[in-house]
Structures are given as structure tokens and as C-alpha cells.
Coordinates of C-alpha atoms in Angstrom, one line a residue:
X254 CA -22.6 10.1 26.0
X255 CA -25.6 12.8 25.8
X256 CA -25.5 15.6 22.9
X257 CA -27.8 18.5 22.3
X258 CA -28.7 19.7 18.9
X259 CA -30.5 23.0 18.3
X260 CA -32.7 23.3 15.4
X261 CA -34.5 26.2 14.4
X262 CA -37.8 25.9 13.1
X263 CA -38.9 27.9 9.5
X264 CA -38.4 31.5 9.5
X265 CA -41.8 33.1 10.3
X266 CA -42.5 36.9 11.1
X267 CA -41.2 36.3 13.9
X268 CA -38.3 34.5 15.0
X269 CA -39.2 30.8 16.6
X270 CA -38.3 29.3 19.7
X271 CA -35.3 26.8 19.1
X272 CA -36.0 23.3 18.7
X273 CA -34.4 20.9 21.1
X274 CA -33.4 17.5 19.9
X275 CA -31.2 15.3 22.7
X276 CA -29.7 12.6 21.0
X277 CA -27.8 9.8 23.0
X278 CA -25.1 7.4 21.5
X279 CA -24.6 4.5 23.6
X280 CA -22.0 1.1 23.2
X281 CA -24.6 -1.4 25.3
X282 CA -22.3 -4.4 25.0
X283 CA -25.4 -6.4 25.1
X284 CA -23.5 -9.7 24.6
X285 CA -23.0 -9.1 28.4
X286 CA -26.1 -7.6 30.0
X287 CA -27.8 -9.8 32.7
X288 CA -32.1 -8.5 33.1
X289 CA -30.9 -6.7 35.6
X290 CA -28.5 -5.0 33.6
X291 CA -30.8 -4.2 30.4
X292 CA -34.0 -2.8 32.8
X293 CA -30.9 -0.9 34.6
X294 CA -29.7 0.4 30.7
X295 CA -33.5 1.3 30.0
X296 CA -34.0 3.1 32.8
X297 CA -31.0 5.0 32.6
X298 CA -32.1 6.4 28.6
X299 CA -35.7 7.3 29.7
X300 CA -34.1 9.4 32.7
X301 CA -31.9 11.1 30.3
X302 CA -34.8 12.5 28.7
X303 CA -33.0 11.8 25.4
X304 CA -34.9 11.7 22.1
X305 CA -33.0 9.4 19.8
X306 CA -30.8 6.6 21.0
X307 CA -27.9 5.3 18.9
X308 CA -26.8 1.9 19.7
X309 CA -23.6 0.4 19.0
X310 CA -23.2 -3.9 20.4
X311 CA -27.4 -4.2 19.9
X312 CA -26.7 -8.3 19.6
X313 CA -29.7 -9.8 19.2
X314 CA -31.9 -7.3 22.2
X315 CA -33.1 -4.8 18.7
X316 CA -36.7 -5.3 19.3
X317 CA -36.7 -6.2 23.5
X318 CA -35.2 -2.6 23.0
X319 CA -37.4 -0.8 21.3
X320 CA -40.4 -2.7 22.9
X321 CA -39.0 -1.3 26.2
X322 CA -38.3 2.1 25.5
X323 CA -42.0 2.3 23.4
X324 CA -40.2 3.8 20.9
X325 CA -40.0 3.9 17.1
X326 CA -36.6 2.5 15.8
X327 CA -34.7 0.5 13.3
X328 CA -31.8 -2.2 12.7
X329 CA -28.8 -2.4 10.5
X330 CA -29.5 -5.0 7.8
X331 CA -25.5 -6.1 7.2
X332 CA -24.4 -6.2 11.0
X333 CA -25.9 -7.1 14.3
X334 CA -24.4 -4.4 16.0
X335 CA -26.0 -1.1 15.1
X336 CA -29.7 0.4 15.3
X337 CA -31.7 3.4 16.7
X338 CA -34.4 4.5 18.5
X339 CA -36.2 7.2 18.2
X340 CA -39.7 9.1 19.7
X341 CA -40.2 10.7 16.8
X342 CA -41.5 9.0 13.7
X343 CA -38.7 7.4 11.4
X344 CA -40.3 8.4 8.1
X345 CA -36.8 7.2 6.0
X346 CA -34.5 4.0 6.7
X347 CA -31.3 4.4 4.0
X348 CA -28.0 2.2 4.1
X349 CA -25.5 4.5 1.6
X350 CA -22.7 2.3 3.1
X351 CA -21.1 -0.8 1.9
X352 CA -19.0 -2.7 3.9
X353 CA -15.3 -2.7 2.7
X354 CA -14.7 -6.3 4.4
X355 CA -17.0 -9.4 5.4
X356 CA -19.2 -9.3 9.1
X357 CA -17.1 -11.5 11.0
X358 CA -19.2 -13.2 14.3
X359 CA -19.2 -12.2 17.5
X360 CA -20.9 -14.5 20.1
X361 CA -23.2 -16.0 17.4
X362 CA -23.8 -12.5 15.8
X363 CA -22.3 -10.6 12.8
X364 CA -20.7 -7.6 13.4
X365 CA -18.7 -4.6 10.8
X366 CA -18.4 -1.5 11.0
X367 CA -20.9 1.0 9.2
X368 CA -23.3 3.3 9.1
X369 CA -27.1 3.8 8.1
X370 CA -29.2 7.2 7.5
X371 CA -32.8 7.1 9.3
X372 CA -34.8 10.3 8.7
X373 CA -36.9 11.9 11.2
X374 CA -40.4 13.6 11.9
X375 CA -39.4 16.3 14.4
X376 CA -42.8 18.3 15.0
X377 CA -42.5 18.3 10.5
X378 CA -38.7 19.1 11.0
X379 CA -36.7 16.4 9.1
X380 CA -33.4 15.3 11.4
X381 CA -31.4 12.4 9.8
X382 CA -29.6 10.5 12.5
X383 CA -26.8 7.7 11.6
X384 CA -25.4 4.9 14.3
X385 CA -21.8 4.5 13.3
X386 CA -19.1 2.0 14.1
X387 CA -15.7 2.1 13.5
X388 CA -13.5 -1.0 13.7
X389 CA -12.2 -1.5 17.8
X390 CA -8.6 -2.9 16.6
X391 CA -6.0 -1.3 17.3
X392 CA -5.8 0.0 20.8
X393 CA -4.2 3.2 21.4
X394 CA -0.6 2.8 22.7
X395 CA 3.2 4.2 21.9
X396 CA 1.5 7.8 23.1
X397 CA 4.7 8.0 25.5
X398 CA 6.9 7.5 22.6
X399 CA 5.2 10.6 20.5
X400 CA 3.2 12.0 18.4
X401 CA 4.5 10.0 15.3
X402 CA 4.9 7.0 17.1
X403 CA 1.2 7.0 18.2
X404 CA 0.1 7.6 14.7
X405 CA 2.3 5.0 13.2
X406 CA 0.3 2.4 15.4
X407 CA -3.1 3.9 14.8
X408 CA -2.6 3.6 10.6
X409 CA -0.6 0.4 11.2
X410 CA -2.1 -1.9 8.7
X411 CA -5.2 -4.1 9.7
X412 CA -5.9 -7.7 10.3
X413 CA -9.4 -7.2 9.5
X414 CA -9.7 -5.7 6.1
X415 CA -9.4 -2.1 7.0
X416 CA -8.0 0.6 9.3
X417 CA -10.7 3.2 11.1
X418 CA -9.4 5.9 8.8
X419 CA -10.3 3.6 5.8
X420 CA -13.5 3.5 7.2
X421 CA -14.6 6.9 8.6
X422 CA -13.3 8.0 4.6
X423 CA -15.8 5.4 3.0
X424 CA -18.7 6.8 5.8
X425 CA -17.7 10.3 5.1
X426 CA -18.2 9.6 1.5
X427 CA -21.1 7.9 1.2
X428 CA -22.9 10.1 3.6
X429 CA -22.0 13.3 1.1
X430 CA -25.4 13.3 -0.6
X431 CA -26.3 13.8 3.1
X432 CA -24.1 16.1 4.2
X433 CA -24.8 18.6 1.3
X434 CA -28.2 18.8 2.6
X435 CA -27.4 19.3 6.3
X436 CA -28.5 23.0 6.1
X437 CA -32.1 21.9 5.5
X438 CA -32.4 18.5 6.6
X439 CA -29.2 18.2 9.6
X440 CA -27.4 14.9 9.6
X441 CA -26.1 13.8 13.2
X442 CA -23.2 10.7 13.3
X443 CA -23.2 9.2 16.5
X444 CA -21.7 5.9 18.2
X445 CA -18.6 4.3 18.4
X446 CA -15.5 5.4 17.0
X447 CA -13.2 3.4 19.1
X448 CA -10.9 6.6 18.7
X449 CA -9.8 9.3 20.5
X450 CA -10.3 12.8 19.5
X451 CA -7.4 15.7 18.2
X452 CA -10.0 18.0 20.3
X453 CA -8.7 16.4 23.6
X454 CA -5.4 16.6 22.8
X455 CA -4.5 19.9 22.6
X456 CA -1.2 21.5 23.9
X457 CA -3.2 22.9 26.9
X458 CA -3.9 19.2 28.2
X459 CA -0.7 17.8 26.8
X460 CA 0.3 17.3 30.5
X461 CA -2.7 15.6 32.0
X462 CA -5.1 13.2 31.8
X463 CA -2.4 10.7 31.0
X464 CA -2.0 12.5 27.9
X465 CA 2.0 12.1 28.7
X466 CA 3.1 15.6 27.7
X467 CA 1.6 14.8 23.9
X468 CA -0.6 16.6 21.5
X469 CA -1.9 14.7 18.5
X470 CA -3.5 15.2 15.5
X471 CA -5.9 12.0 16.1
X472 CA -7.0 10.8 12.5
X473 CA -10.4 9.5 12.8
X474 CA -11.8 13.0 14.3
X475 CA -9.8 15.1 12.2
X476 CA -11.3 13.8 8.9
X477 CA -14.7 14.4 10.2
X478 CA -13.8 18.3 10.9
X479 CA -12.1 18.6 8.0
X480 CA -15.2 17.2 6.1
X481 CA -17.2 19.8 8.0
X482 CA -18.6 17.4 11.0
X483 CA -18.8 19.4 14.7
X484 CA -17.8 17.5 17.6
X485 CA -21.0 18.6 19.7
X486 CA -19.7 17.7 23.1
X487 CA -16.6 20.1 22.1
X488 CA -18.8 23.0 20.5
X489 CA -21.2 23.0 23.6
X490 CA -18.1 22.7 26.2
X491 CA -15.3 24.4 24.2
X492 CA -12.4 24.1 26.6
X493 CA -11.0 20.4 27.0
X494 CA -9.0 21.0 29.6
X495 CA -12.2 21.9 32.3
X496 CA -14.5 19.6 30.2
X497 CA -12.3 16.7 29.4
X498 CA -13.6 14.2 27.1
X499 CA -14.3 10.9 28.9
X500 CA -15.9 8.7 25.7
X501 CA -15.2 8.0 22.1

């Protein structure tokens, strides 16, 4: 999925033209892709005209990656699953996380969930960008049987060390250092949450979109607005309903 951030340069005497900074979040599932696949995957970034990629499921294709898109990027040093990419200079490479379990393997590579910090050289703008993973168990189910029901199995305890609110709470804290510089330096998260989002289930899609007359208070997303995260795909198309969210 695409988002676009705004930045706005240093005041002058004059008010500047916004900054433009697309930045792409992208679950490759490279454990799968074929040649044709990856070239297909490549192609598809540099006709998005994105800026910075975030990868989630890199396994093993960091540097065929980068080497492709002729781009600057980096890896995650505790998991084979996350990196970034970036046409801008990465001028700062920071992991504030700590995993809360052990990388377990996945087709030969190690995979957790996480997060990293790499700070960027926008035109002398600094823009920290952060790949994020969130654990992918559980599934969502028991929506039909409500709210409370739905919520019970999302926070149902985990056979792998930790549930995805465990985790987004551990990212949101160690990004705080981060975070309470966002109004000079902004911080963007993007990846995989493997969750769905409170924004999407509203009352006003409650009856479509298999949404099964619900409206839930999704934990994952709500603990990122209520640390002061924005959604950007929600802020740039505000109604859910004509703009439904199709990723998370």
C-alpha cells in the first residue's frame, strides 16, 4: 500500500512549497517469488514513483533488492524479515527494539516481529522511516459472534511468546525518544501489522464489506492513535465507507 507524507521545509520569508515524500510498505513474501515474480515486484515500486520502500518477508533477496531498485537501503540485524529502501541518503540506521521472544525460522530464515529507525537525507530534511512487523497469529475470526467475541480471540493468549498488542506496546515504547521529536525530525511506521484497523470498522460500514453488522474497537490501531500515530491512508481518504481499507 502507497502513503503520502507532506513535509514542509524551514520557515523562510516566504512560505515554501510542501515537500513530497511517497513512502510504500510492501509484504513481498519473497520465500515465494519466482524471477519473474521479483523483476514483476521491481517494476511495480519504480512505477509507483515511491521514495522509500518498507519491506516486510525480505528472506534472503536484501541486497538483489536494493541492487535492483539502485537504491540506498538497510536490513534488520535480529530477523530476516524486515529492511528498507530508500533514494534518499540513509544518514542513521538505529534498532531501539528488543525482541520480547526468540526468531523462530521460516524456510531457512529467522523471522520476529520488530521494528528499526533509519534516518533520512531529504533535500537536508531529516525523515525517520521504521519497517514494522507484528506477529501474523491469530487470524481474525468470531466477528459474527461480536464485538467482544472478536476481541477475546484477537488478545487470546499466544503460542509464540506474545500477542500483537504486546508487541505494538513494546514498538510504541521504544520508539518514544522518536516520537517526541516527530515535530522536527517526522517518524513514519510502515509494514505489516497483520491487523485490521478500528478506522474501518466504524458504524457507517458495520453492514458491508463482510463487516457482519459489527463495529470494533481493533487493538493494534487503536494503541497507535491513542499514542498519537495517523493512519495516513485514513487522514488522506477520511470516509471508510467510499475508501474502504483493502490492506493491513
Amino acid at each position: 500500500m502507497g502513503v503520502a507524507l507532506l513535509v514542509m521545509a524551514g520557515c523562510v520569508t516566504q512560505p515554501p512549497e510542501p515537500q513530497r515524500l511517497k513512502v510504500m510498505a510492501w509484504n513481498i513474501e519473497a520465500q515465494g517469488l519466482n524471477q519473474e515474480c521479483f523483476d514483476s515486484l521491481v517494476g511495480i515500486v519504480k512505477a509507483s514513483g515511491a521514495d522509500v520502500l518498507l519491506v516486510v518477508e525480505t528472506y534472503g533477496r536484501h541486497e538483489q533488492l536494493m541492487k535492483a531498485l539502485g537504491w540506498y537501503g538497510c536490513a534488520c540485524s535480529y530477523s530476516d524479515s524486515m529492511s528498507m529502501y530508500s533514494r534518499y541518503p540513509i544518514v542513521k540506521y538505529e534498532e531501539p527494539y528488543t525482541p520480547d521472544a526468540k526468531p523462530y525460522l521460516f524456510g531457512g530464515f529467522k523471522a520476529i516481529w520488530g521494528t528499526a529507525v533509519a534516518e533520512l537525507d531529504v533535500n537536508g530534511r531529516r525523515v525517520r522511516v521504521c519497517p514494522t512487523s507484528l506477529s501474523f497469529w491469530p487470524d481474525v475470526d468470531r466477528i459474527s459472534e461480536g464485538p467482544e467475541a472478536a476481541l477475546e480471540h484477537e488478545l487470546q493468549p499466544s503460542p509464540y511468546g506474545s500477542r500483537r498488542i504486546d508487541q505494538v506496546r513494546n514498538i510504541i515504547k521504544a520508539l518514544e525518544p522518536y516520537a517526541a521529536e516527530a515535530d522536527r525530525i517526522p517518524l513514519i511506521l510502515g509494514g505489516d501489522f497483520n491487523s485490521l484497523s478500528h478506522l474501518d470498522w466504524t458504524p457507517e460500514t458495520a453492514n458491508y464489506f463482510d463487516h457482519a453488522g459489527q463495529v470494533i474497537a481493533w487493538p493494534v490501531s487503536k494503541a497507535l492513535a491513542d499514542a498519537g500515530y495517523v493512519d495516513t491512508y485514513r487522514a488522506i481518504n477520511p470516509c471508510a465507507l467510499t475508501a474502504p481499507g483493502i490492506s493491513y
